[in-house]
Amino acid sequence: MKCIVCHRQAKGYGWFNTRRKRGDPQRYSDQWVFCSRRCQESFSKLMNKTEGQMIDPSDMEIAAMRACLAPLGEYVGEIGMQRPLADYSRDEVLMLIDVVVTAYQDCMVAEHERMAAKERAFFEERLARQGLATGKGVPF
Ligand SMILES: [Zn+2]
C-alpha cells in the first residue's frame, strides 16, 4: 500500500469520512492510507475543509512531475550529460531514482499542505467577515 499523498510506503495510518453513514461505500477507501501523521493530517485537513470532496489529483501529479525536472537535470549534469543511461552504474541509477522520487514526494506533500492552508485562510477570512457583519450596524 502506498501513501495517497506522497506515494511512499503506507504505515498503518488511515482516514474515513465521518460525514458518511456506516455502510456507505464512500465512507471508506482502501486508498486512504498514509506513510506518516504529516500526510494523514494534510489529507484530513483538506478533506474536512472541502467537505469530503476529493480534489483532482492529476493537476497535482503533473505539478509534482514538473518539479522533478530541475533536480533530475542537476543530477544528470553532475554525472555527465553526454553519458547514455545504459552506461550508468547501478548506484547511479538508484541515485537518479532517489532524486526524482524525493522531488516528486516533496512536491506532493507541499502541495497538499499549501492547499490545506489556502482553504483554512479562505474559511478564516469568511468567518472574520461574518463577525464584522454582525458586529456593526446594530440598531437600537
Ligand atoms: Zn506520505
mmCIF file of C-alpha atoms and ligand atoms in Angstrom:
data_model
loop_
_atom_site.group_PDB
_atom_site.id
_atom_site.type_symbol
_atom_site.label_atom_id
_atom_site.label_comp_id
_atom_site.label_asym_id
_atom_site.label_seq_id
_atom_site.Cartn_x
_atom_site.Cartn_y
_atom_site.Cartn_z
ATOM 1 C CA MET A 1 0.000 0.000 0.000
ATOM 2 C CA LYS A 2 1.213 3.447 -0.919
ATOM 3 C CA CYS A 3 0.539 6.738 0.855
ATOM 4 C CA ILE A 4 -2.127 8.553 -1.164
ATOM 5 C CA VAL A 5 -0.366 11.896 -0.591
ATOM 6 C CA CYS A 6 3.290 11.223 -1.329
ATOM 7 C CA HIS A 7 3.326 7.627 -2.617
ATOM 8 C CA ARG A 8 5.796 6.400 -0.003
ATOM 9 C CA GLN A 9 5.096 3.071 1.716
ATOM 10 C CA ALA A 10 1.955 3.419 3.853
ATOM 11 C CA LYS A 11 2.426 2.665 7.556
ATOM 12 C CA GLY A 12 -0.876 1.997 9.243
ATOM 13 C CA TYR A 13 -2.383 5.489 9.124
ATOM 14 C CA GLY A 14 -5.872 5.737 7.655
ATOM 15 C CA TRP A 15 -8.847 8.042 7.321
ATOM 16 C CA PHE A 16 -12.603 7.717 6.915
ATOM 17 C CA ASN A 17 -15.306 10.212 6.101
ATOM 18 C CA THR A 18 -17.394 10.797 9.226
ATOM 19 C CA ARG A 19 -19.975 12.697 7.129
ATOM 20 C CA ARG A 20 -20.997 9.387 5.579
ATOM 21 C CA LYS A 21 -23.038 6.767 7.420
ATOM 22 C CA ARG A 22 -21.644 3.355 8.292
ATOM 23 C CA GLY A 23 -22.072 1.009 5.373
ATOM 24 C CA ASP A 24 -21.856 3.835 2.819
ATOM 25 C CA PRO A 25 -19.135 2.721 0.405
ATOM 26 C CA GLN A 26 -17.915 6.339 0.212
ATOM 27 C CA ARG A 27 -17.219 6.394 3.955
ATOM 28 C CA TYR A 28 -14.030 4.359 3.462
ATOM 29 C CA SER A 29 -11.485 3.923 0.747
ATOM 30 C CA ASP A 30 -8.695 1.390 0.813
ATOM 31 C CA GLN A 31 -6.627 4.107 -0.898
ATOM 32 C CA TRP A 32 -6.890 6.487 2.093
ATOM 33 C CA VAL A 33 -3.711 5.232 3.741
ATOM 34 C CA PHE A 34 -0.671 7.254 4.742
ATOM 35 C CA CYS A 35 3.023 6.935 5.494
ATOM 36 C CA SER A 36 3.008 9.409 8.356
ATOM 37 C CA ARG A 37 0.902 11.648 10.563
ATOM 38 C CA ARG A 38 2.086 14.575 8.413
ATOM 39 C CA CYS A 39 0.483 13.132 5.265
ATOM 40 C CA GLN A 40 -2.581 11.920 7.206
ATOM 41 C CA GLU A 41 -3.142 15.386 8.699
ATOM 42 C CA SER A 42 -2.666 17.265 5.437
ATOM 43 C CA PHE A 43 -5.166 14.923 3.752
ATOM 44 C CA SER A 44 -7.581 15.145 6.676
ATOM 45 C CA LYS A 45 -7.472 18.954 6.748
ATOM 46 C CA LEU A 46 -8.088 19.124 3.034
ATOM 47 C CA MET A 47 -10.967 16.619 3.142
ATOM 48 C CA ASN A 48 -12.556 18.363 6.128
ATOM 49 C CA LYS A 49 -12.293 21.791 4.526
ATOM 50 C CA THR A 50 -13.649 20.546 1.210
ATOM 51 C CA GLU A 51 -16.415 18.588 2.982
ATOM 52 C CA GLY A 52 -15.201 15.236 1.771
ATOM 53 C CA GLN A 53 -14.881 16.121 -1.889
ATOM 54 C CA MET A 54 -11.754 14.691 -3.436
ATOM 55 C CA ILE A 55 -9.623 17.198 -5.269
ATOM 56 C CA ASP A 56 -8.481 16.345 -8.765
ATOM 57 C CA PRO A 57 -5.113 14.703 -8.217
ATOM 58 C CA SER A 58 -3.964 14.895 -11.807
ATOM 59 C CA ASP A 59 -3.045 18.601 -11.682
ATOM 60 C CA MET A 60 -1.048 17.952 -8.550
ATOM 61 C CA GLU A 61 0.687 14.962 -10.066
ATOM 62 C CA ILE A 62 1.559 16.949 -13.176
ATOM 63 C CA ALA A 63 2.971 19.742 -10.999
ATOM 64 C CA ALA A 64 4.949 17.157 -8.999
ATOM 65 C CA MET A 65 6.395 15.656 -12.180
ATOM 66 C CA ARG A 66 7.413 19.113 -13.383
ATOM 67 C CA ALA A 67 9.064 19.725 -10.014
ATOM 68 C CA CYS A 68 11.333 16.734 -10.745
ATOM 69 C CA LEU A 69 12.814 18.268 -13.884
ATOM 70 C CA ALA A 70 15.332 20.626 -12.243
ATOM 71 C CA PRO A 71 16.729 18.079 -9.720
ATOM 72 C CA LEU A 72 16.842 15.441 -12.477
ATOM 73 C CA GLY A 73 18.728 17.790 -14.800
ATOM 74 C CA GLU A 74 21.111 18.785 -11.996
ATOM 75 C CA TYR A 75 21.929 15.169 -11.178
ATOM 76 C CA VAL A 76 22.390 14.119 -14.796
ATOM 77 C CA GLY A 77 24.592 17.198 -15.291
ATOM 78 C CA GLU A 78 26.742 16.130 -12.324
ATOM 79 C CA ILE A 79 27.431 12.614 -13.602
ATOM 80 C CA GLY A 80 27.838 13.570 -17.251
ATOM 81 C CA MET A 81 25.143 14.883 -19.557
ATOM 82 C CA GLN A 82 26.540 13.016 -22.571
ATOM 83 C CA ARG A 83 26.605 9.575 -20.946
ATOM 84 C CA PRO A 84 23.885 7.203 -22.191
ATOM 85 C CA LEU A 85 21.659 5.736 -19.466
ATOM 86 C CA ALA A 86 22.932 2.244 -20.354
ATOM 87 C CA ASP A 87 26.396 3.322 -19.104
ATOM 88 C CA TYR A 88 25.118 4.357 -15.667
ATOM 89 C CA SER A 89 26.231 2.163 -12.790
ATOM 90 C CA ARG A 90 23.582 0.542 -10.591
ATOM 91 C CA ASP A 91 24.285 3.103 -7.844
ATOM 92 C CA GLU A 92 23.963 5.992 -10.293
ATOM 93 C CA VAL A 93 20.590 4.691 -11.477
ATOM 94 C CA LEU A 94 19.435 4.219 -7.869
ATOM 95 C CA MET A 95 20.550 7.773 -7.043
ATOM 96 C CA LEU A 96 18.729 9.090 -10.130
ATOM 97 C CA ILE A 97 15.546 7.329 -8.955
ATOM 98 C CA ASP A 98 16.024 8.718 -5.432
ATOM 99 C CA VAL A 99 16.476 12.269 -6.759
ATOM 100 C CA VAL A 100 13.283 12.056 -8.831
ATOM 101 C CA VAL A 101 11.129 10.247 -6.242
ATOM 102 C CA THR A 102 12.213 12.594 -3.450
ATOM 103 C CA ALA A 103 11.427 15.674 -5.559
ATOM 104 C CA TYR A 104 8.049 14.182 -6.518
ATOM 105 C CA GLN A 105 7.110 13.293 -2.936
ATOM 106 C CA ASP A 106 8.260 16.645 -1.546
ATOM 107 C CA CYS A 107 6.142 18.458 -4.103
ATOM 108 C CA MET A 108 3.072 16.312 -3.375
ATOM 109 C CA VAL A 109 3.299 16.898 0.369
ATOM 110 C CA ALA A 110 3.990 20.626 -0.041
ATOM 111 C CA GLU A 111 1.086 20.997 -2.457
ATOM 112 C CA HIS A 112 -1.328 19.249 -0.075
ATOM 113 C CA GLU A 113 -0.138 21.458 2.764
ATOM 114 C CA ARG A 114 -0.426 24.570 0.590
ATOM 115 C CA MET A 115 -3.996 23.687 -0.416
ATOM 116 C CA ALA A 116 -4.991 22.985 3.180
ATOM 117 C CA ALA A 117 -3.535 26.359 4.233
ATOM 118 C CA LYS A 118 -5.353 28.120 1.378
ATOM 119 C CA GLU A 119 -8.651 26.525 2.376
ATOM 120 C CA ARG A 120 -8.055 27.426 6.017
ATOM 121 C CA ALA A 121 -7.296 31.074 5.072
ATOM 122 C CA PHE A 122 -10.460 31.211 2.968
ATOM 123 C CA PHE A 123 -12.678 29.959 5.784
ATOM 124 C CA GLU A 124 -10.962 32.133 8.403
ATOM 125 C CA GLU A 125 -11.491 35.228 6.237
ATOM 126 C CA ARG A 126 -15.121 34.236 5.740
ATOM 127 C CA LEU A 127 -15.616 33.788 9.481
ATOM 128 C CA ALA A 128 -13.925 37.128 10.157
ATOM 129 C CA ARG A 129 -16.268 38.843 7.664
ATOM 130 C CA GLN A 130 -19.302 37.294 9.301
ATOM 131 C CA GLY A 131 -18.021 38.563 12.638
ATOM 132 C CA LEU A 132 -17.675 42.071 11.202
ATOM 133 C CA ALA A 133 -21.103 41.956 9.577
ATOM 134 C CA THR A 134 -22.840 41.057 12.813
ATOM 135 C CA GLY A 135 -20.627 43.358 14.891
ATOM 136 C CA LYS A 136 -21.667 46.608 13.277
ATOM 137 C CA GLY A 137 -24.914 48.364 12.481
ATOM 138 C CA VAL A 138 -26.976 47.070 15.367
ATOM 139 C CA PRO A 139 -29.957 49.431 15.593
ATOM 140 C CA PHE A 140 -31.420 50.291 18.966
HETATM 141 ZN ZN ZN B 1 3.028 10.212 2.761
#
